[in-house]
Coordinates of C-alpha atoms in Angstrom, one line a residue:
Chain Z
X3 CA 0.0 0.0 0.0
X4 CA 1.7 3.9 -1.0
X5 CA 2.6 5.1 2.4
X6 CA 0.6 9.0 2.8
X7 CA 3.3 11.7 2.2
X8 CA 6.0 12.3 0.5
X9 CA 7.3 8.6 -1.1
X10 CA 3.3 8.5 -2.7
X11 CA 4.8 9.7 -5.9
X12 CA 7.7 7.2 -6.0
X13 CA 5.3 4.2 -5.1
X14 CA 3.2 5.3 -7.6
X15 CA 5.7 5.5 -10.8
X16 CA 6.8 2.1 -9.6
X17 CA 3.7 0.6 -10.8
X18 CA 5.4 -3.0 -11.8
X19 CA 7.4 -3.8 -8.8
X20 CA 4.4 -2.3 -6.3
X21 CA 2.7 -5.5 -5.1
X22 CA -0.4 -3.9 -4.5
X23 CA -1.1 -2.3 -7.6
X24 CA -0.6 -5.7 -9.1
X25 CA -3.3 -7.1 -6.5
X26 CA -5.6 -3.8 -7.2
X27 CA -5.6 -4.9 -11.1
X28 CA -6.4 -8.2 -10.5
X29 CA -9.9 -9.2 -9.6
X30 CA -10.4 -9.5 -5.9
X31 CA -11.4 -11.8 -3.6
X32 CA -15.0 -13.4 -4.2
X33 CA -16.9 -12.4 -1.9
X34 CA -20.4 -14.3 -0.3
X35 CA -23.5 -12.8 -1.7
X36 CA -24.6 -11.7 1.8
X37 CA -21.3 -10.1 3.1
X38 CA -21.1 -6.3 3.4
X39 CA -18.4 -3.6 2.9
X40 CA -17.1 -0.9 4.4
X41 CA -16.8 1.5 1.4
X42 CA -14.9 3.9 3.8
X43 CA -12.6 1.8 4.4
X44 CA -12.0 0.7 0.8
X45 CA -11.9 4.3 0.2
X46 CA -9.0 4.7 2.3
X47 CA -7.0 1.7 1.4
X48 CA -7.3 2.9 -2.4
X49 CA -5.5 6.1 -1.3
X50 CA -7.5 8.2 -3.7
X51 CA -8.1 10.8 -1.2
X52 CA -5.0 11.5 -1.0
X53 CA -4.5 12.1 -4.8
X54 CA -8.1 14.5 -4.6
X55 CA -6.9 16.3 -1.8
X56 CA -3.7 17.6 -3.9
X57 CA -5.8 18.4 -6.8
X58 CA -8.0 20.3 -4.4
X59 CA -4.5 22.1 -3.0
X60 CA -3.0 22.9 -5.7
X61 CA -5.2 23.7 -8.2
X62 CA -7.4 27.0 -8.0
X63 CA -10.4 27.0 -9.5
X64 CA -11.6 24.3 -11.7
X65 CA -14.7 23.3 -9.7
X66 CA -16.5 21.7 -12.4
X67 CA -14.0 19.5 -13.2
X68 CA -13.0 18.6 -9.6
X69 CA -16.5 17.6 -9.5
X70 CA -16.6 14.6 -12.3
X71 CA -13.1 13.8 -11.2
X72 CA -14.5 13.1 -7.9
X73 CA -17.6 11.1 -9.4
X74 CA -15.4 9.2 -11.8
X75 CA -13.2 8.2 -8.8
X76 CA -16.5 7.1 -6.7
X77 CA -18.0 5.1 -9.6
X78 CA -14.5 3.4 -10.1
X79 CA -14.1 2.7 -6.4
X80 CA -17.7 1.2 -6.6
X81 CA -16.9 -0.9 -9.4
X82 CA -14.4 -2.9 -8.0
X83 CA -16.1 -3.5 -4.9
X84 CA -19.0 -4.9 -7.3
X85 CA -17.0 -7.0 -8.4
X86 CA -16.1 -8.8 -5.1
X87 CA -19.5 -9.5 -5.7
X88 CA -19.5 -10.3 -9.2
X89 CA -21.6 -7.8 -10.2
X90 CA -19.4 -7.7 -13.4
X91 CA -20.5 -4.4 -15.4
X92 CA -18.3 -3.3 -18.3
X93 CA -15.9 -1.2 -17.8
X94 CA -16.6 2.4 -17.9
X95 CA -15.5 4.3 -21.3
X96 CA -12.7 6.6 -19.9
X97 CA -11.6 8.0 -22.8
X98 CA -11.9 11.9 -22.1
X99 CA -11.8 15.2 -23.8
X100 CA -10.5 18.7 -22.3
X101 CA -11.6 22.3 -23.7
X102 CA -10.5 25.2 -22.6
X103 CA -8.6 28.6 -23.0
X104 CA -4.3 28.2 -23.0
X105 CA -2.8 28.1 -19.8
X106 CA -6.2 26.6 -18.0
X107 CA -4.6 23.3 -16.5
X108 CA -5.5 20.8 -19.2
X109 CA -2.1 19.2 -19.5
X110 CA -1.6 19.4 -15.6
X111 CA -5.3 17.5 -14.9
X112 CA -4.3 15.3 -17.3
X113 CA -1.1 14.2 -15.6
X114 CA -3.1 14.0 -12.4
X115 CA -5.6 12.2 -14.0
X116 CA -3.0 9.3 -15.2
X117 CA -2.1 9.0 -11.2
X118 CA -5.5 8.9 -10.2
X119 CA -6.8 5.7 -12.6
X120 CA -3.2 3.9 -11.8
X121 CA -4.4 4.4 -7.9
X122 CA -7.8 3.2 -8.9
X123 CA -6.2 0.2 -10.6
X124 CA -7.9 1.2 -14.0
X125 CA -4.5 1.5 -16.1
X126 CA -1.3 -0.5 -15.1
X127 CA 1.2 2.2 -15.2
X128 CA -0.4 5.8 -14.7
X129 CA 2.5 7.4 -17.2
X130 CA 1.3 10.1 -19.5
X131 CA 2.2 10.3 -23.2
X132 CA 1.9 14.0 -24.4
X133 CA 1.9 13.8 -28.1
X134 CA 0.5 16.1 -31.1
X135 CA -0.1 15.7 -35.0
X136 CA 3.8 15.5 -35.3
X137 CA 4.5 12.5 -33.4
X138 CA 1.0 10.8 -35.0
X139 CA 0.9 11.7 -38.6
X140 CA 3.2 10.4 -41.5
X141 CA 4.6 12.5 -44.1
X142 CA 4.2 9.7 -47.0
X143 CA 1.9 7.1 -47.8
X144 CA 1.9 4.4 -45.2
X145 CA 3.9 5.9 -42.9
X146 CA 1.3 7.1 -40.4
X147 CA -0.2 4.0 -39.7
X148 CA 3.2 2.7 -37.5
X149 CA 4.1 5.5 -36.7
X150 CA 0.5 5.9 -34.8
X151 CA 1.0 2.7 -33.5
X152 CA 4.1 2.8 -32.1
X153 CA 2.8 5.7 -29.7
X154 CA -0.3 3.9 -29.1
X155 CA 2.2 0.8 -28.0
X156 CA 3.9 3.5 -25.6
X157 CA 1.1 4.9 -24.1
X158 CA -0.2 1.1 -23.5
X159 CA -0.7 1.0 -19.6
X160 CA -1.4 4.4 -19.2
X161 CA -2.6 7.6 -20.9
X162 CA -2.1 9.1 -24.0
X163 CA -2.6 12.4 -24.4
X164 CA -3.5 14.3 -27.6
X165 CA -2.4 18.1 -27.4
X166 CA -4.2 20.7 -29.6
X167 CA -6.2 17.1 -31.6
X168 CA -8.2 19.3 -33.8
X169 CA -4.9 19.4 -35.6
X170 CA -5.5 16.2 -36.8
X171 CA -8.1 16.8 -38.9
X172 CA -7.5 18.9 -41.6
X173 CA -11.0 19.1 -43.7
X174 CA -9.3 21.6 -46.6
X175 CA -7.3 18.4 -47.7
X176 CA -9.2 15.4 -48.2
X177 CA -5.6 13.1 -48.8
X178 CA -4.4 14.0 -45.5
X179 CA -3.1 12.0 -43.5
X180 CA -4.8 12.8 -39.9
X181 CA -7.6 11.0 -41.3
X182 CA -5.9 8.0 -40.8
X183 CA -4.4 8.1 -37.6
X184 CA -7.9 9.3 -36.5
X185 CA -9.0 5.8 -37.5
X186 CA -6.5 4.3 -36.1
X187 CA -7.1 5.5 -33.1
X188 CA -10.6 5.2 -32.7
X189 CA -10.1 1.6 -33.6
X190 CA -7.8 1.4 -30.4
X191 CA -9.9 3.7 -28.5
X192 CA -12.5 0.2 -28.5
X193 CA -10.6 -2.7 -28.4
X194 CA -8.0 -1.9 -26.1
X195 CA -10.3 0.2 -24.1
X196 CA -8.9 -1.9 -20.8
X197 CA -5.0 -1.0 -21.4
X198 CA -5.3 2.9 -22.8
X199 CA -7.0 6.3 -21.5
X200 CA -7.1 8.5 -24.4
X201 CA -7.2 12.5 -23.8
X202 CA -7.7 14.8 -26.1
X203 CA -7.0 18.2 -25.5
X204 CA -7.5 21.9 -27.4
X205 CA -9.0 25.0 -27.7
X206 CA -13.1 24.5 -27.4
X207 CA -13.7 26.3 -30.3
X208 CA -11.6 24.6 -32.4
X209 CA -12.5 21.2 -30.9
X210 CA -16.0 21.5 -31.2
X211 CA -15.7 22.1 -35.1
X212 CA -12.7 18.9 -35.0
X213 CA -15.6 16.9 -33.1
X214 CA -18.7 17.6 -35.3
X215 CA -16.5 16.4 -38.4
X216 CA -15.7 13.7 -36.7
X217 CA -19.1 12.5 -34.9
X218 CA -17.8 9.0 -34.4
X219 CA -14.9 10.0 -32.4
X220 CA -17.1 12.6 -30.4
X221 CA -19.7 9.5 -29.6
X222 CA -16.6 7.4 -28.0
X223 CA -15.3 9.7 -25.4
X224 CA -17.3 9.5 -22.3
X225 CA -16.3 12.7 -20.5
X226 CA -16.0 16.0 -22.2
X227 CA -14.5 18.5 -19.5
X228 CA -14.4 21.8 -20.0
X229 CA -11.9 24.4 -18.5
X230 CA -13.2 28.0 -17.9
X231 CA -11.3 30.9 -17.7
X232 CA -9.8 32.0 -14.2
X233 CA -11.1 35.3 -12.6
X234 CA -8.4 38.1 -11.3
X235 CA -8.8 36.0 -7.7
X236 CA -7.9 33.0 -8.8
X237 CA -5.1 34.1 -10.6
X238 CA -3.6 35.6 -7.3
X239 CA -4.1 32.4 -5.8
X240 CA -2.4 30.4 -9.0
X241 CA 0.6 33.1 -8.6
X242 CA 0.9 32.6 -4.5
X243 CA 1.3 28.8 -5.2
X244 CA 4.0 29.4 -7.4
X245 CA 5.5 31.5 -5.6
X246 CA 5.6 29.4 -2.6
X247 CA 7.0 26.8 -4.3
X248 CA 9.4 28.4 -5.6
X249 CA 10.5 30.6 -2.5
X250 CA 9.6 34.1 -3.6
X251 CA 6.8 36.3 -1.9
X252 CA 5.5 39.8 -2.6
X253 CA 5.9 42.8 -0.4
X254 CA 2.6 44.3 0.4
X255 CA 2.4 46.9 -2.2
X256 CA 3.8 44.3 -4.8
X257 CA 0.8 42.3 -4.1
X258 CA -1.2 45.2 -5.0
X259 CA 0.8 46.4 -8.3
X260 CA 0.5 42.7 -9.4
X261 CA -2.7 42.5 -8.9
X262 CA -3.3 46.1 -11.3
X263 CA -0.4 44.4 -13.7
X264 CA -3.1 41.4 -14.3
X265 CA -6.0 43.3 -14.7
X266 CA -4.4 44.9 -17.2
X267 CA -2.4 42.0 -18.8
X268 CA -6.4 40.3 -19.1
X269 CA -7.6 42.9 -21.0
X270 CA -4.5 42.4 -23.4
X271 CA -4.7 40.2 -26.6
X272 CA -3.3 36.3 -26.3
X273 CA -3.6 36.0 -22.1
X274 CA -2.8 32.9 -21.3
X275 CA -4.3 32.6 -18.0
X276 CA -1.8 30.4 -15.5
X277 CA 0.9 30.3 -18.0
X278 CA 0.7 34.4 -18.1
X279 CA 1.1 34.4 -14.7
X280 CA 4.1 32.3 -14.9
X281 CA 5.5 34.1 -17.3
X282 CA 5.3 37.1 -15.6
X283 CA 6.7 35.7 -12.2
X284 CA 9.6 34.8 -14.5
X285 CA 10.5 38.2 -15.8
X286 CA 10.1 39.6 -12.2
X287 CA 12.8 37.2 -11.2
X288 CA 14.9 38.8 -13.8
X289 CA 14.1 42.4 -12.6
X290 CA 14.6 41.5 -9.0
X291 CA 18.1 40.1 -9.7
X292 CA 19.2 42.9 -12.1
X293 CA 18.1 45.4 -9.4
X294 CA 19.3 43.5 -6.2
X295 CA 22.8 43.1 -8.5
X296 CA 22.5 46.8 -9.6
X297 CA 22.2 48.4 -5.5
X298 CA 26.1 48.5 -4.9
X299 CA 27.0 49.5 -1.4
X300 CA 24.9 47.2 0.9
X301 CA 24.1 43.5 1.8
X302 CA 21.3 41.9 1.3
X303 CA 19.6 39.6 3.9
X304 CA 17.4 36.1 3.2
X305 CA 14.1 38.0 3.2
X306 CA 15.5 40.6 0.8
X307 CA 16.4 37.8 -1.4
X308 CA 12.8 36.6 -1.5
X309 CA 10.9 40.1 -2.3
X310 CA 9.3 40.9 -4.9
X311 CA 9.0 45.0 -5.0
X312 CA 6.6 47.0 -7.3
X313 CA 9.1 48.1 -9.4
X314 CA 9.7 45.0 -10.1
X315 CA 6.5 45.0 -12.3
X316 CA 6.3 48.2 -12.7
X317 CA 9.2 48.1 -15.8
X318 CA 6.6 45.9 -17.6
X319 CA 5.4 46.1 -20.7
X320 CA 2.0 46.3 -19.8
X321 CA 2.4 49.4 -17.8
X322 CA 4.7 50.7 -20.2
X323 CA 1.6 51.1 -22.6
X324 CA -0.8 52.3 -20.7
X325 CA 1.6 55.5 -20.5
X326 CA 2.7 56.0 -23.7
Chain R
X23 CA 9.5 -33.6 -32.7
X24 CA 9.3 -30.2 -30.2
X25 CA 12.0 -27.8 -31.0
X26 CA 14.1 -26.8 -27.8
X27 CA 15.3 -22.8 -29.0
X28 CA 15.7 -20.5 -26.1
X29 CA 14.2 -19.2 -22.5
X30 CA 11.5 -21.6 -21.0
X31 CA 11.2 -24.1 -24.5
X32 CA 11.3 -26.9 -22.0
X33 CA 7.9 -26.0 -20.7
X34 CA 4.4 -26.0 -22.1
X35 CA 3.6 -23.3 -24.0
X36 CA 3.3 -19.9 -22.3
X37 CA 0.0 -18.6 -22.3
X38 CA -0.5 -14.7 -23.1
X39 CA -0.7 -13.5 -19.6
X40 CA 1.9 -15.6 -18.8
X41 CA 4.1 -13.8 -21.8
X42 CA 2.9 -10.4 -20.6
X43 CA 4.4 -11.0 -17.1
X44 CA 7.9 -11.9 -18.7
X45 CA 7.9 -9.2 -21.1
X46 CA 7.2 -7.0 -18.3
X47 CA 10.0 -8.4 -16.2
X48 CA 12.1 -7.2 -19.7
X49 CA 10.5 -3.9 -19.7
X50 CA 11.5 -3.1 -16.3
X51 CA 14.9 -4.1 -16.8
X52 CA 15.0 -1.4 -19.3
X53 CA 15.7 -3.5 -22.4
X54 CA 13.8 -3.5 -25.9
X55 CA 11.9 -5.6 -27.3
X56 CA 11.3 -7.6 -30.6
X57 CA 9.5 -10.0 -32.4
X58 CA 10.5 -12.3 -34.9
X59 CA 9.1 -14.9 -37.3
X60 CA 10.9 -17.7 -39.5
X61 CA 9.7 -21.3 -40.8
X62 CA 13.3 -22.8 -40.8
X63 CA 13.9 -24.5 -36.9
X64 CA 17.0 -25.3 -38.2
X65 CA 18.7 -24.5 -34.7
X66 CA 22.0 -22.5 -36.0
X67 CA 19.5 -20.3 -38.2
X68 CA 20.0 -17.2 -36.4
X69 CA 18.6 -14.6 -38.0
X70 CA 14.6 -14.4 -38.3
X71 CA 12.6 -12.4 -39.9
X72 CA 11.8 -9.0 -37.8
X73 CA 8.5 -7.9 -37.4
X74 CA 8.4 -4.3 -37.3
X75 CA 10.9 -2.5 -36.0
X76 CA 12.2 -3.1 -32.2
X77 CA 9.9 -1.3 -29.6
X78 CA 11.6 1.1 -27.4
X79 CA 10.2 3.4 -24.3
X80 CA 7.3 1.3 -24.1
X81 CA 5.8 0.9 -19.9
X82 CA 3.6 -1.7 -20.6
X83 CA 3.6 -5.3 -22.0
X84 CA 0.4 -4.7 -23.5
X85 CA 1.9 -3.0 -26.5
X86 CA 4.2 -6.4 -27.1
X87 CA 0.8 -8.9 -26.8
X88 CA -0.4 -6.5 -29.3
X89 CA 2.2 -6.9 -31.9
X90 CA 2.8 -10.8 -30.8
X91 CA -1.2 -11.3 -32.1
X92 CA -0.7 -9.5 -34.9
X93 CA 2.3 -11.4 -36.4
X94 CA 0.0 -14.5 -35.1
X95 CA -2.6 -13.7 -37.3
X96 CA -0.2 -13.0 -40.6
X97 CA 1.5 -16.1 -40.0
X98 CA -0.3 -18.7 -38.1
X99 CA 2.0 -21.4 -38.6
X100 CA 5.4 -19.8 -38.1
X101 CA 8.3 -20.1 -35.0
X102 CA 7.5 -16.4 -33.2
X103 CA 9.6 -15.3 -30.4
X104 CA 10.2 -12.3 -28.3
X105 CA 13.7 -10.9 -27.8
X106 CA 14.5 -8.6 -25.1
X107 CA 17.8 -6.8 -25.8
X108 CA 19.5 -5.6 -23.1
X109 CA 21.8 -2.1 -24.2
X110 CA 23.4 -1.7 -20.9
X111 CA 27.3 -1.2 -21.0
X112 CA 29.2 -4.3 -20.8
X113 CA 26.1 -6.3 -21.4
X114 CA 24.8 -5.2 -24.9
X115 CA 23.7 -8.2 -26.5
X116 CA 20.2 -10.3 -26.3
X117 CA 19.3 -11.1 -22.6
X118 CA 16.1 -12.8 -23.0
X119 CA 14.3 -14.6 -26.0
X120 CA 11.6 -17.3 -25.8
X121 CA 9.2 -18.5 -28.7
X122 CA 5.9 -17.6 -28.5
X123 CA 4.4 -19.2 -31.3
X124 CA 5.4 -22.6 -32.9
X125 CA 3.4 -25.0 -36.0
X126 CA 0.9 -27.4 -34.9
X127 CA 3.2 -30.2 -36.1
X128 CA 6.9 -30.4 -35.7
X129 CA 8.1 -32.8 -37.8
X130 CA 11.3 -32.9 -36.4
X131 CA 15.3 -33.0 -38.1
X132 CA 16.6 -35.7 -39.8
X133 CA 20.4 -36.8 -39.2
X134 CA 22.5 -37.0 -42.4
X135 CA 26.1 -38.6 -42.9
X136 CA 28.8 -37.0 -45.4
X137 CA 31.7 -39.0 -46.3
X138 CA 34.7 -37.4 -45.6
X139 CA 38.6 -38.0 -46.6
X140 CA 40.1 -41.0 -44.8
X141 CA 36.4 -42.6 -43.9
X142 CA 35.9 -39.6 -41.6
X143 CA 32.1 -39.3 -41.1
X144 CA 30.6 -35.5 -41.1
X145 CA 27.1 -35.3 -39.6
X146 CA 24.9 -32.4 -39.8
X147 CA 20.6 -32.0 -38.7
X148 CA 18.5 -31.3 -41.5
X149 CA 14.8 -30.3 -40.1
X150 CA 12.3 -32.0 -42.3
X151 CA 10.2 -29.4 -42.9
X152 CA 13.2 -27.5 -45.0
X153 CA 12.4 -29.9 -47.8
X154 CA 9.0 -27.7 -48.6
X155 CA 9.5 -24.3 -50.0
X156 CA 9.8 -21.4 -47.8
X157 CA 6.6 -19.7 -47.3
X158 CA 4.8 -23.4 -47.8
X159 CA 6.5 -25.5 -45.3
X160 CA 4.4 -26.0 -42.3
X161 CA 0.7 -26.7 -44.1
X162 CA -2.0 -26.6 -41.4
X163 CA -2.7 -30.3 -41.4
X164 CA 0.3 -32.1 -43.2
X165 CA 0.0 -34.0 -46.4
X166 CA 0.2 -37.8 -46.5
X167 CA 3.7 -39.1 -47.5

């Protein structure tokens, strides 16, 4: 059983050598028609909690997809107590699909989402595959088909995640060659639906137009989740989680000029939500270092080193326009 | 006659989940994996045909299965095995390879005599099945002779 803590990652990734994950996969003991279960406890001993707590922590926002997270793991958790009883139902389609703006978690969920089925015993390994049209799609005739295979082979165990899919349809060129990994894959999708999640991930716009010109893909994924844009207050949040982890904080008035730096940044062409943020918190690191580097004549102590200052942001681009 | 080439030959027939588990034991060893098909048991013939290329970074053993029932279904009644190679420095060379697939019937080697200078006798195994045409040699119920 993963030990709570620290070492859950490690325990996880192990997958092969982990004795329970092994047992988890395997059907469990038969159970007598009248016995009962404690579904709390089963709960606990799947450690799932665990892995929906950490979503909860560390990512903001999101609350519609927390929720069918949540009642994916609960019908999953159900399921393998049915069996015991050998209520054998089929099991669930998992294949998914995530919309939403850039910089709105997809990838991240998804990479959660690989540890969550591996706890759950749904997929054997729980390692993501991030591929796009590139690593899918042949440039010759006959080409695509092994090369789609070969990451389908690689993704076996666990999930496979499609980046920007809609790519892989192009309908202005009926000889392309998307078509055919598209086929590919949806043959896959069903007959190795027990050793293979697949995602697919992209802007909604664009995804709802790839899905509606391809209705039989759209029919075989279970769970379309969709990621909303985050609000000014959860994008303070997103940017105090990074900076804890990365052992920076704001001064008071920073906190307030980056809050005024993202209002204005969202109102700006191509915001890219989280990964704005980021990028931001990146430059600032830059500024801080140039000006802690450029103040000659003093020392500096620990906290200094960890302060962000408004001027910090204030050399941005963003303010920078609002001037001019 | 049963031909003896490899890792477990001496035992029944592995079943698939049985072959998953060892070429998950290969997989998380690190070493890559192929399959290969011939008709001719001959036991020095050491180079098979390769079906598809050899699979690297894969995690799972379902993706070997997969390719195992493929080359199954193109050729039914061919010798298949799985070869694990293991790169690792000082190793580099093949560290596991059972057959996975073999003809319903094995008809076995024959042992011919050569005359040699001085009386000397020269013996070498020729499998029976040679005799037919590659491609045509293991018929799924054998001819009478």
């Amino acid at each position: 059983m993963p030990t709570p803590g620290g070492t859950d990652q490690e325990s996880t990734t192990q997958g092969p050598t982990d004795p329970a994950a092994r047992s988890r996969r395997a059907s469990p003991s038969r159970l007598p028609a009248d016995a009962t279960v404690d579904l709390a406890a089963e709960r606990r001993a799947s450690g799932i909690d665990e892995i929906l707590d950490t979503l909860d922590r560390e990512l903001v926002g999101l609350a519609p997809v927390k929720t069918r997270i949540r009642e994916l793991a609960a019908l999953l958790l159900v399921d393998r107590v049915r069996q015991g009883f050998q209520l054998s139902a089929s099991r669930p389609s998992l294949h998914m699909s995530f919309t939403g703006s850039p910089g709105t978690g997809k990838t991240t969920v998804a990479l959660r989402m690989a540890e969550l089925l591996h706890r759950l015993g749904c997929i054997d390994r729980g390692h993501l595959v991030a591929v796009t049209r590139d690593d899918l799609v042949g440039q010759y005739v006959g080409h695509t088909a092994p090369k789609t295979k070969e990451v389908i082979k690689r993704a076996m165990g666990g999930v496979l995640f499609i980046d920007e899919a809609y790519y892989l349809y192009r309908a202005e060129n009926e000889r392309d060659y998307g078509q055919e990994a598209i086929e590919i894959l949806l043959q896959v999708m069903e007959s190795h639906r027990d050793s293979l999640v697949v995602i697919f991930a992209g802007y909604k716009d664009r995804m709802e137009s790839f899905f509606s010109s391809n209705p039989g893909l759209s029919s075989r994924i279970a769970h379309h989740l969709d990621f909303s844009d985050y609000d000014l207050d959860e994008l303070m949040a997103i940017a105090a989680l990074m900076l804890e982890r990365e052992h920076y904080r704001f001064s008071e008035p920073a906190e307030r000029t980056f809050r005024d730096y993202l209002q204005r940044r969202m109102r700006q062409p191509r915001f890219a939500n989280a990964r704005s943020v980021r990028n931001a918190l990146e430059r600032a690191r830059l500024r801080q270092a140039n000006r802690l580097l450029a103040a000659t004549g003093r020392t500096w102590s620990r906290d200094d080193l960890m302060r962000f200052e408004p001027e910090d942001f204030l050399a941005s681009r963003v303010f920078a326009d609002e001037s001019t | 006659m049963r031909i003896t080439q490899g890792t477990f030959s001496y035992l029944p027939d592995l079943t698939d989940d049985e072959i998953a588990m060892q070429v998950q034991y290969a997989l998380d060893h690190g070493w890559a994996l192929s399959v290969e098909f011939t008709d001719d048991p001959h036991p020095r013939n050491h180079y098979w045909h390769m079906w598809g290329l050899p699979m690297f970074d894969l995690h799972d053993a379902a993706g070997v299965v997969y390719e195992v029932n493929e080359c199954r279904q193109a050729y039914p009644l061919y010798y298949i095995r799985v070869n694990a190679y293991d790169a690792s420095p000082t190793r580099q060379t093949t560290a596991l390879s059972f057959i996975v697939n073999r003809p319903p019937d094995e008809p076995g080697f024959r042992l011919e005599r050569q005359e040699h200078v001085d009386r000397r006798l020269r013996y070498t195994l020729h499998p029976y099945a040679a005799d037919r045409p590659a491609g045509d040699r293991y018929p799924p119920t054998m001819p009478e002779r």
